[in-house]
Tab-separated table of C-alpha atoms and ligand atoms in Angstrom:
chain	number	residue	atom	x	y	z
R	215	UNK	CA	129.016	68.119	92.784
R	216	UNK	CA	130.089	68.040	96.377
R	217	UNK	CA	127.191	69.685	98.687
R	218	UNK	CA	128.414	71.572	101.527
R	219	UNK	CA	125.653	69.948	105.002
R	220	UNK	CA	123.530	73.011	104.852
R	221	UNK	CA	122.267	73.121	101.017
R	222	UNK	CA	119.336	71.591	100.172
R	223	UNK	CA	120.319	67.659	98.844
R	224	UNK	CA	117.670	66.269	96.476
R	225	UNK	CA	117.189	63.518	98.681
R	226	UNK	CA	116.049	64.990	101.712
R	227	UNK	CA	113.992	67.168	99.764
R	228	UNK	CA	110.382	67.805	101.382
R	229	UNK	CA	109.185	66.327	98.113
R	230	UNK	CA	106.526	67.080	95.508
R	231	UNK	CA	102.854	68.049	95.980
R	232	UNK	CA	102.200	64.425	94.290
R	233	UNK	CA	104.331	62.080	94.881
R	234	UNK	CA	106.314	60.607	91.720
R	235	UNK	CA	108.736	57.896	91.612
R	236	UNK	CA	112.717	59.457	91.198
R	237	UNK	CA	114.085	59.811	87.655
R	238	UNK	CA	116.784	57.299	86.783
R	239	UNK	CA	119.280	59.861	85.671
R	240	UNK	CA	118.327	63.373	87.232
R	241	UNK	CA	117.600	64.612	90.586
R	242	UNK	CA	114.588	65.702	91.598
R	243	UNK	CA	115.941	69.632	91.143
R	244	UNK	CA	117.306	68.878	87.903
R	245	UNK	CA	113.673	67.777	86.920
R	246	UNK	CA	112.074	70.891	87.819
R	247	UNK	CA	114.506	72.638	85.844
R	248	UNK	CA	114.036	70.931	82.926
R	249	UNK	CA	110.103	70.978	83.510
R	250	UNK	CA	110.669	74.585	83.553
R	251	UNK	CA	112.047	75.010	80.558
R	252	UNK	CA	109.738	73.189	78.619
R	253	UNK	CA	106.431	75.051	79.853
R	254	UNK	CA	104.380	77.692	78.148
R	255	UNK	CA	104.902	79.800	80.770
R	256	UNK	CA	108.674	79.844	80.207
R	257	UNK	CA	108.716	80.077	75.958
R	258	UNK	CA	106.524	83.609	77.015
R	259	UNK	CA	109.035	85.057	78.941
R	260	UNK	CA	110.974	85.858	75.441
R	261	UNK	CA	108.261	88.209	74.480
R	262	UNK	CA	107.354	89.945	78.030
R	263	UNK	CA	108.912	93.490	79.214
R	264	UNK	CA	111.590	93.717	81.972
R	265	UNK	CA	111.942	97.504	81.717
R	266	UNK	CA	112.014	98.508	78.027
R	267	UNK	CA	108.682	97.345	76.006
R	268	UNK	CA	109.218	94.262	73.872
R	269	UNK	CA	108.741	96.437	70.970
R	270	UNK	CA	111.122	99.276	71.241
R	271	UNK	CA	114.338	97.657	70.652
R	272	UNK	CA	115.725	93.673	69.845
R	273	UNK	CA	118.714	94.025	71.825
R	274	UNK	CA	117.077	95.355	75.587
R	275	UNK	CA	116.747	92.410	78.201
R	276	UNK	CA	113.283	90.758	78.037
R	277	UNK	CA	112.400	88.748	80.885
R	278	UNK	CA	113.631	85.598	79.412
R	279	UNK	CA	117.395	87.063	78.681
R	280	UNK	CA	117.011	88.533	82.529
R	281	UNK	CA	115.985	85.220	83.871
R	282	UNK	CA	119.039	83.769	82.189
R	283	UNK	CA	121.234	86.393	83.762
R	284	UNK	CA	120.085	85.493	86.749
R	285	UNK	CA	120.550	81.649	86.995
R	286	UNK	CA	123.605	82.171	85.137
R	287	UNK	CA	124.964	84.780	88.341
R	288	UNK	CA	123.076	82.251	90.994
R	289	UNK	CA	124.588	79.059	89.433
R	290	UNK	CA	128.210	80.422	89.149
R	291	UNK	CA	128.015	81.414	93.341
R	292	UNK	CA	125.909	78.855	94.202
R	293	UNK	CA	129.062	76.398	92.626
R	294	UNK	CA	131.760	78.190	94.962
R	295	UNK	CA	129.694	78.190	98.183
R	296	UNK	CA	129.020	74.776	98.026
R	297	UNK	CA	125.124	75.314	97.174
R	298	UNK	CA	123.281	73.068	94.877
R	299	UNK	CA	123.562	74.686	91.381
R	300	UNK	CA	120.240	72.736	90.174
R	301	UNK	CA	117.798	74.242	92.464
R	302	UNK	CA	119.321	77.768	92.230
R	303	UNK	CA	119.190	77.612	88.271
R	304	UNK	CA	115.142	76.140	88.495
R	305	UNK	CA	114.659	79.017	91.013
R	306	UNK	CA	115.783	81.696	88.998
R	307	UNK	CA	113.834	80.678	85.849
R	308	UNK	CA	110.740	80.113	86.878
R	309	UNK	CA	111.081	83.218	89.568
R	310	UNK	CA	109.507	85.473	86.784
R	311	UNK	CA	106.950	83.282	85.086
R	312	UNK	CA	103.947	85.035	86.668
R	313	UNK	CA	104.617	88.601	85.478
R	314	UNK	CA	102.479	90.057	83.203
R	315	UNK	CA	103.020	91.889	79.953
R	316	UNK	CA	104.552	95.378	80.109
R	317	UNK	CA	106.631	94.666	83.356
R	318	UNK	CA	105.324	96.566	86.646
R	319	UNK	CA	103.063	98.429	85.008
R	320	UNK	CA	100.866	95.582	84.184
R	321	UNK	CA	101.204	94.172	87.395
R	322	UNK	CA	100.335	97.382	89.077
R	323	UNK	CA	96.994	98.045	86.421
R	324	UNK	CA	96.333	94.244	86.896
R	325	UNK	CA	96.160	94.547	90.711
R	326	UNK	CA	94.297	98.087	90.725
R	327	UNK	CA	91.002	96.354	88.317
R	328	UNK	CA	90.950	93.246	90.849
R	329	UNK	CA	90.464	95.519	93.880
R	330	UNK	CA	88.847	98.281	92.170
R	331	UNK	CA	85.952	94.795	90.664
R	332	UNK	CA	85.683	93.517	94.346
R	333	UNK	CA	87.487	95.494	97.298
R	334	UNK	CA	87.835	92.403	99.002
R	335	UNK	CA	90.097	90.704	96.277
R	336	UNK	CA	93.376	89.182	97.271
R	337	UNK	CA	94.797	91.586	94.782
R	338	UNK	CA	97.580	90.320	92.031
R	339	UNK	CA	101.254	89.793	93.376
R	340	UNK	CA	103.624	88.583	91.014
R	341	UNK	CA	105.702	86.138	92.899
R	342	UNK	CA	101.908	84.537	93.967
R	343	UNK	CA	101.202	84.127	90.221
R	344	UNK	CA	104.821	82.359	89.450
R	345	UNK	CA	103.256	79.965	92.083
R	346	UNK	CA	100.307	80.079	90.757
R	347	UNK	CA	101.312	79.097	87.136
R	348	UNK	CA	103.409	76.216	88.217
R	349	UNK	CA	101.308	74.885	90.767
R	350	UNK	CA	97.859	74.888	88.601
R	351	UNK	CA	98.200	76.883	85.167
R	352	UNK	CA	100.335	74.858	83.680
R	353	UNK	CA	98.273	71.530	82.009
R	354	UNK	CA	101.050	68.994	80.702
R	355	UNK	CA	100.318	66.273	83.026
R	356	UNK	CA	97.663	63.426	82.425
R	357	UNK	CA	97.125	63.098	86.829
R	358	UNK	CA	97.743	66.845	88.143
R	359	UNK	CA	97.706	70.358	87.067
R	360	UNK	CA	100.584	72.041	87.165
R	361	UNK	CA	104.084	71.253	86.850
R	362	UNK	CA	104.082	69.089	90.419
R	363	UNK	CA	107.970	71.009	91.326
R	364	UNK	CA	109.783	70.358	94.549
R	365	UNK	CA	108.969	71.877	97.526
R	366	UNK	CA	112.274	73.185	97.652
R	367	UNK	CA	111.592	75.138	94.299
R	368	UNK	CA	108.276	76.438	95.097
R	369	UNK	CA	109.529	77.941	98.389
R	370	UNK	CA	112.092	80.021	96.263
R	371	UNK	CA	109.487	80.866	93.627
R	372	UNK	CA	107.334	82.574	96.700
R	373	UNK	CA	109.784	85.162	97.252
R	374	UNK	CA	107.365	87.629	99.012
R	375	UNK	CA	103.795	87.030	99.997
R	376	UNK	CA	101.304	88.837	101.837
R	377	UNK	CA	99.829	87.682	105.106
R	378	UNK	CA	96.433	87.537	103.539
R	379	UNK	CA	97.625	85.319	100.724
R	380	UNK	CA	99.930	83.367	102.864
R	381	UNK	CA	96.638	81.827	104.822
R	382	UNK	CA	95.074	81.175	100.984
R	383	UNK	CA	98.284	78.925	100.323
R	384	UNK	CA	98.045	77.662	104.145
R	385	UNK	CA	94.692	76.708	103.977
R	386	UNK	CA	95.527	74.214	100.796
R	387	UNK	CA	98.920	73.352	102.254
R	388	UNK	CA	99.530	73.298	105.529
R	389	UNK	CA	102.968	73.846	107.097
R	390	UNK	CA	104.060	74.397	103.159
R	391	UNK	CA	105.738	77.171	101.167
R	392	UNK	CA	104.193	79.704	102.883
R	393	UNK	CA	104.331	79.070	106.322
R	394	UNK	CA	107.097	81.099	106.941
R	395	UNK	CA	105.404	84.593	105.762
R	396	UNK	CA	102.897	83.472	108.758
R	397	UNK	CA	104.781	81.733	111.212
R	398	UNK	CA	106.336	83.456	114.449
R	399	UNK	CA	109.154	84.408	114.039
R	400	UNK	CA	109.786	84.705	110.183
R	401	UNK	CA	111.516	82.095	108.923
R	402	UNK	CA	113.785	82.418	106.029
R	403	UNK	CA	113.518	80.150	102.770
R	404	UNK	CA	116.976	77.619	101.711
R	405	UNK	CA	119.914	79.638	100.994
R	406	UNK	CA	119.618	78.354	97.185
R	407	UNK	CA	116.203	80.491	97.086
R	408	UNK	CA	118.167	83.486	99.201
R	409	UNK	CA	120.954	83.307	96.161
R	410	UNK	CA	118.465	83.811	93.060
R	411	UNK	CA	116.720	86.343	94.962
R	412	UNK	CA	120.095	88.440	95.531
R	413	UNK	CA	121.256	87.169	92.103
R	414	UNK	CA	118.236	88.751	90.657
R	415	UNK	CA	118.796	91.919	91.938
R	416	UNK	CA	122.898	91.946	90.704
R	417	UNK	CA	121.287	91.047	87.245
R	418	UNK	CA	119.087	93.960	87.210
R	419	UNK	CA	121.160	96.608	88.689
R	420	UNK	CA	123.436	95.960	85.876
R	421	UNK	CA	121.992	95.083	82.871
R	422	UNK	CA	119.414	97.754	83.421
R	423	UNK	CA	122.502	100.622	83.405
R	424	UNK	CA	123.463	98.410	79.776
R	425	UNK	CA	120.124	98.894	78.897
R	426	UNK	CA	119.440	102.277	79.939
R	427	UNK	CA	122.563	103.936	78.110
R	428	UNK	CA	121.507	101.581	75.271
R	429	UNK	CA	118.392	103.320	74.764
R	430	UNK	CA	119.866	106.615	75.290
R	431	UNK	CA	117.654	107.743	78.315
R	432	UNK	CA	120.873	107.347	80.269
R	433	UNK	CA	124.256	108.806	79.826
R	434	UNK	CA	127.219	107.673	80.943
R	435	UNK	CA	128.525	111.103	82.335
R	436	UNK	CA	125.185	110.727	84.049
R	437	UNK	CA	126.961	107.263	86.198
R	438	UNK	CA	129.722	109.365	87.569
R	439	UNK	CA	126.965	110.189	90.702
R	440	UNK	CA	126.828	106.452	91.469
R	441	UNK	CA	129.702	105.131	93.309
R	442	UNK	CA	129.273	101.170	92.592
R	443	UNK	CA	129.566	101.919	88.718
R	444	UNK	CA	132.367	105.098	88.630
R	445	UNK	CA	134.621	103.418	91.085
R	446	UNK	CA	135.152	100.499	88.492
R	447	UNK	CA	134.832	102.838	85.154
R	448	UNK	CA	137.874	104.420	86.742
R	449	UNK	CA	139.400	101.145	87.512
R	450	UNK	CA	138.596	100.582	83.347
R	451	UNK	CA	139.782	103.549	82.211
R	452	UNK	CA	143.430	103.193	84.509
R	453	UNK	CA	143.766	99.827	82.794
R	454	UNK	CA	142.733	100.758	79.624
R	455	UNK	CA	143.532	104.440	78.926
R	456	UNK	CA	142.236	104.735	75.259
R	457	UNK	CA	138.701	103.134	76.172
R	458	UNK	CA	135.908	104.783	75.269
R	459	UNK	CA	131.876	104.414	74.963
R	460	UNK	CA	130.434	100.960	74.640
R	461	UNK	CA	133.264	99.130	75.441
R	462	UNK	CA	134.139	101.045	78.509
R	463	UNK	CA	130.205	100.634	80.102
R	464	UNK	CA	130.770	96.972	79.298
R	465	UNK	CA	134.304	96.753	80.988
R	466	UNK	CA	132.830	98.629	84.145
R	467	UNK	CA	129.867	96.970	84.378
R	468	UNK	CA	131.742	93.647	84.271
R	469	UNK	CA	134.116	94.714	86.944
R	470	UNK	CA	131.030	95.863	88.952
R	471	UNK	CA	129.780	92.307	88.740
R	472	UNK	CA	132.433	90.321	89.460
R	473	UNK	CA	133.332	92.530	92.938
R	474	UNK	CA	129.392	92.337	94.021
R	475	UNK	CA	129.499	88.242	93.288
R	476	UNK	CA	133.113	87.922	95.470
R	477	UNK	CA	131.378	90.173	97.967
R	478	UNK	CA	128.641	88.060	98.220
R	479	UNK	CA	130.562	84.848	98.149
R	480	UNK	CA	132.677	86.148	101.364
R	481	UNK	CA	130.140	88.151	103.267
R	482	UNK	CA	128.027	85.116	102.891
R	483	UNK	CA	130.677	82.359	103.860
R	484	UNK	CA	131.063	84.860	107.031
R	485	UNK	CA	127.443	84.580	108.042
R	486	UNK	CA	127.388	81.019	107.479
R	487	UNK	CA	129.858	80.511	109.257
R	488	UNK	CA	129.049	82.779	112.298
R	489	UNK	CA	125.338	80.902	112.567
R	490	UNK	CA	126.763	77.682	111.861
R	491	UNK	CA	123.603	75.730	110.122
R	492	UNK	CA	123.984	71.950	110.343
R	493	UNK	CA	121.700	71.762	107.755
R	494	UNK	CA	118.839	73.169	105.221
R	495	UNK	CA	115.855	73.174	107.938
R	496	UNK	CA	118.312	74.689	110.149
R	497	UNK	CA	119.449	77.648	107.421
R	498	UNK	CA	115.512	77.907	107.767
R	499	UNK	CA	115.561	79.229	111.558
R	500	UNK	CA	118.777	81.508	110.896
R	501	UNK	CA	118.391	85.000	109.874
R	502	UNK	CA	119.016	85.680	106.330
R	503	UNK	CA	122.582	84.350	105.107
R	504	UNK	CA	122.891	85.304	101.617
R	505	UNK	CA	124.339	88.862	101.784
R	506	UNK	CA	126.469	91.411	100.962
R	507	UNK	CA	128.724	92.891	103.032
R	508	UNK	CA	127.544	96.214	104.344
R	509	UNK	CA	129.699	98.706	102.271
R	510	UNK	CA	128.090	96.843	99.172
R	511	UNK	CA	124.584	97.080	100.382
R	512	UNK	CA	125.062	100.120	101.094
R	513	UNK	CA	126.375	101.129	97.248
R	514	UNK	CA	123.997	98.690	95.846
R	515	UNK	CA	121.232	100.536	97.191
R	516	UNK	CA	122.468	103.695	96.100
R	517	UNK	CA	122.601	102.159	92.340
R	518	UNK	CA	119.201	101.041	92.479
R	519	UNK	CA	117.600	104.376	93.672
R	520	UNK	CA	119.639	106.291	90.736
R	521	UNK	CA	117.841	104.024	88.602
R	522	UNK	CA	114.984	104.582	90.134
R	523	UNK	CA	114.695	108.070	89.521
R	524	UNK	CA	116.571	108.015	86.294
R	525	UNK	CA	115.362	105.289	84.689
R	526	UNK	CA	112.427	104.118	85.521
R	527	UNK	CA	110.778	107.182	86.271
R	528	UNK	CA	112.279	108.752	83.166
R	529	UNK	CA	109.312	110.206	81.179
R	530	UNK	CA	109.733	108.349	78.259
R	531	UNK	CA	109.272	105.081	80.502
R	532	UNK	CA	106.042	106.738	82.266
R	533	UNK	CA	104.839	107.315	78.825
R	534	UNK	CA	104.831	103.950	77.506
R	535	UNK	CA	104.002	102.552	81.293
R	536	UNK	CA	100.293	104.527	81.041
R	537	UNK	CA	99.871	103.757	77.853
R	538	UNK	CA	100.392	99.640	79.050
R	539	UNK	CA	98.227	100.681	82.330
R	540	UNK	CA	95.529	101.946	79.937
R	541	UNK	CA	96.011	98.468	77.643
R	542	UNK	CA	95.149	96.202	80.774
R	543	UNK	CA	92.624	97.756	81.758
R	544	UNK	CA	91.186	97.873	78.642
R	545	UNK	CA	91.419	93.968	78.118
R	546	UNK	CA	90.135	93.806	81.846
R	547	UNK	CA	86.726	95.359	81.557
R	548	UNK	CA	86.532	93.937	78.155
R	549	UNK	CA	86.435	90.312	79.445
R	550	UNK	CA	84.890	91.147	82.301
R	551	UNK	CA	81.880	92.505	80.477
R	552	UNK	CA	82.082	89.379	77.802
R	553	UNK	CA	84.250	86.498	79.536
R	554	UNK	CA	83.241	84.748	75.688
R	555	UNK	CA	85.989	86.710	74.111
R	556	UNK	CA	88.245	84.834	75.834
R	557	UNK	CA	88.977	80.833	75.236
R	558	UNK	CA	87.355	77.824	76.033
R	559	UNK	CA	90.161	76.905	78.302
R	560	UNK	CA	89.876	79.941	80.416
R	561	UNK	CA	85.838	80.056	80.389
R	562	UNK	CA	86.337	76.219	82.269
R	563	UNK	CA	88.482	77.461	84.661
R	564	UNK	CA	85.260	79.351	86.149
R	565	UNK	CA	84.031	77.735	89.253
R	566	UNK	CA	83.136	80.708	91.804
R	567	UNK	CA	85.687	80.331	94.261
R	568	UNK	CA	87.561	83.599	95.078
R	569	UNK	CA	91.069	82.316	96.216
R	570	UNK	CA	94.020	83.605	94.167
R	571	UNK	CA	95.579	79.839	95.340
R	572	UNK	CA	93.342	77.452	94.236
R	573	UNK	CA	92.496	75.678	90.303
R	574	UNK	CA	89.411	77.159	90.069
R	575	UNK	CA	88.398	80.986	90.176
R	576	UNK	CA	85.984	83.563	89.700
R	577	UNK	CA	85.834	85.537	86.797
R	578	UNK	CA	87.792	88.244	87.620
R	579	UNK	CA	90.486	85.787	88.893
R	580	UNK	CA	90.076	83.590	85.367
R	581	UNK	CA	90.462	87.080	83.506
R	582	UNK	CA	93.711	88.495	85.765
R	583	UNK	CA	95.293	84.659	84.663
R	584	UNK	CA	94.642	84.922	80.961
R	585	UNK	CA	95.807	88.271	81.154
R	586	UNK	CA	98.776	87.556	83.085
R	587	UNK	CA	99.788	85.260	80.853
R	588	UNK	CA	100.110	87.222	78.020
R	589	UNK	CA	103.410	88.378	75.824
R	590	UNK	CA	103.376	92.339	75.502
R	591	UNK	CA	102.822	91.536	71.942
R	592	UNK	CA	99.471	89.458	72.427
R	593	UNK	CA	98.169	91.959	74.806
R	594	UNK	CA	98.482	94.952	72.339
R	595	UNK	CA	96.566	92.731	69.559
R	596	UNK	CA	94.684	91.891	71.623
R	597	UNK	CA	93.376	95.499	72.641
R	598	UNK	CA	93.619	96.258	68.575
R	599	UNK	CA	90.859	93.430	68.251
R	600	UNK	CA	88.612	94.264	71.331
R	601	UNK	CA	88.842	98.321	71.062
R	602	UNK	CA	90.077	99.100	67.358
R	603	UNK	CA	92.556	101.025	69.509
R	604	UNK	CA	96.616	100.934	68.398
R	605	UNK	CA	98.666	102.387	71.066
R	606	UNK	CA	102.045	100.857	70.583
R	607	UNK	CA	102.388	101.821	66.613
R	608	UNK	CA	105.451	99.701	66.053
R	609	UNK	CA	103.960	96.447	67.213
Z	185	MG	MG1	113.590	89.200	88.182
């Protein structure tokens, strides 16, 4: 694999939290990859929500088949532009680990019992937690919690961050992953992390249409209104005249993908080429390079607030989503009130530190992990065995 000067080469990486000797065979990206793969955190993702409960149907995207989607889309641009395939592939599977069960909803209930337990929490945020699990939940290692990634990884894990939280990580790290959510100006992360964050959001946009006309709350008369998907279903249908229902969304949703990744591969190669980085610290100090072109922005964001208020504010969604708000935070006040019910392990993670970057934690902070780190499936036993309660019958 030929690197073009300003991705980020394994051996100038800034290196791991504790140093370890290189692997014989693999670079250091390629480790954290693999690492990745083999955690607990990752084997979860199979059973966790992206936008349909893990219950309601085998063939919707859970966040495991998502997270595939997405290194799959950031590898196969990252390989034309040059970018190092490695790091964008450990990026976008480990960028969901820190979810929780029942997609946003979760996180949202999760976030609401920290601040409503202590108004001076830190809160949940997801992409804090997919830190979080890699950088201390994790126990494989005999010398370190954690998995002990790259920087280079970690920075594209910590997508967003706020302020607050940024001086948490700051505090332990300084100058680290989260400098740049601090730092005057804003710097930006490598452009592998800027790939599986746009990569993420091409996944979504389309398998999320699949998805929604899969389960029927979307029709596909209904996609005529959004110009990204009907400008390529027409493109489908001129090819293929007699094509009709499943394999005409598929067709047009395939066309849709490949013009959004050549759009990003040229818009991108323009902006990297008008800022001219020599190299990955100095992609750092650019403004963000990882684009579409304007037009596509411009559609993309049309898509995504059609989906919005079609999908994910379709009633049926709401439904289930207050039904998984009411599960967590159920399971919240019910560990809260007797942290025994949960396991050993999580009981020794007590240590009555509030930080929401650190090993150690309060109790509310021990409880948000454990339930953060459950499958949808666990979570609604879970509430079974704590509240004799069933509120997803199918389970
Ligand atoms: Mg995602």
């Amino acid at each position: 694999m030929v690197l073009a000067p300003y991705a980020c080469h394994p051996e100038a990486s800034r290196g791991r939290r504790f140093p370890e000797p290189v692997a014989p065979t693999r670079s250091d990206f390629q480790r954290d990859r693999d690492r990745i793969v083999h955690s607990t955190a990752f084997r979860r993702l199979v059973y966790k929500t992206q936008v349909f409960l893990n219950h309601e149907g085998d063939l919707f995207r859970t966040r495991l088949t998502h997270s595939l989607e997405v290194a799959q889309l950031g590898r196969s641009i990252a390989r034309t532009l040059k970018l190092n395939e490695d790091l964008v592939e450990a990026i976008a599977l480990a960028h969901d680990l820190g979810h929780t069960p029942f997609g946003h909803a979760g996180q949202d209930a999760l976030n609401d019992c920290l601040r409503k337990h202590n108004p001076e929490s830190a809160g949940f945020e997801h992409n804090l937690q997919s830190l979080r699990v890699v950088d201390f939940l994790e126990e494989r290692y005999p010398e370190h919690d954690g998995l002990n990634l790259t920087f280079e990884t970690r920075e594209g894990i910590l997508k967003h961050c706020s302020a607050r939280n940024a001086r948490h990580i700051e505090a332990r790290e300084p100058g680290g992953v989260a400098h740049r959510f601090i730092a005057e100006p804003r710097g930006q992360p490598s452009l592998e992390a800027q790939l599986a964050n746009l990569a993420d959001e091409i996944a979504y946009n389309a398998h999320d249409i699949d998805d929604g006309v899969r389960s029927g709350l979307l029709r596909l008369e209904q996609l005529e209104e959004v110009e990204l998907f009907s400008q390529y279903c027409r493109e489908a249908q001129l090819a293929h005249p007699r094509l009709a229902g499943r394999r005409l969304l598929f067709e047009a949703i395939r066309r849709m993908l490949s013009a959004q990744v050549y759009n990003v591969i040229d818009a991108t190669w323009q902006a990297i080429r008008s800022a001219g980085p020599s190299d990955a610290d100095a992609v750092r100090q650019c403004p963000p390079l990882v684009c579409f072109a304007d037009e596509m922005t411009r559609q993309s964001a049309a898509l995504k607030r059609f989906l919005l208020a079609n999908l994910y504010r379709h009633p049926k969604v709401v439904q289930t989503t207050v039904a998984a708000q009411q599960v967590v935070r159920d399971l919240f006040e019910a560990y809260m009130s007797d942290p025994a019910q949960m396991p050993q392990a999580h009981l020794d993670r007590f240590d009555g530190a509030e930080s929401p970057y650190r090993p150690g934690a309060k109790p509310e902070r021990v409880v948000a992990d454990y339930i953060a780190g459950m499958t949808d499936r666990f979570a609604t036993r879970e509430h079974e065995r704590l509240k004799g309660q069933t509120v997803f019958a199918s389970v």
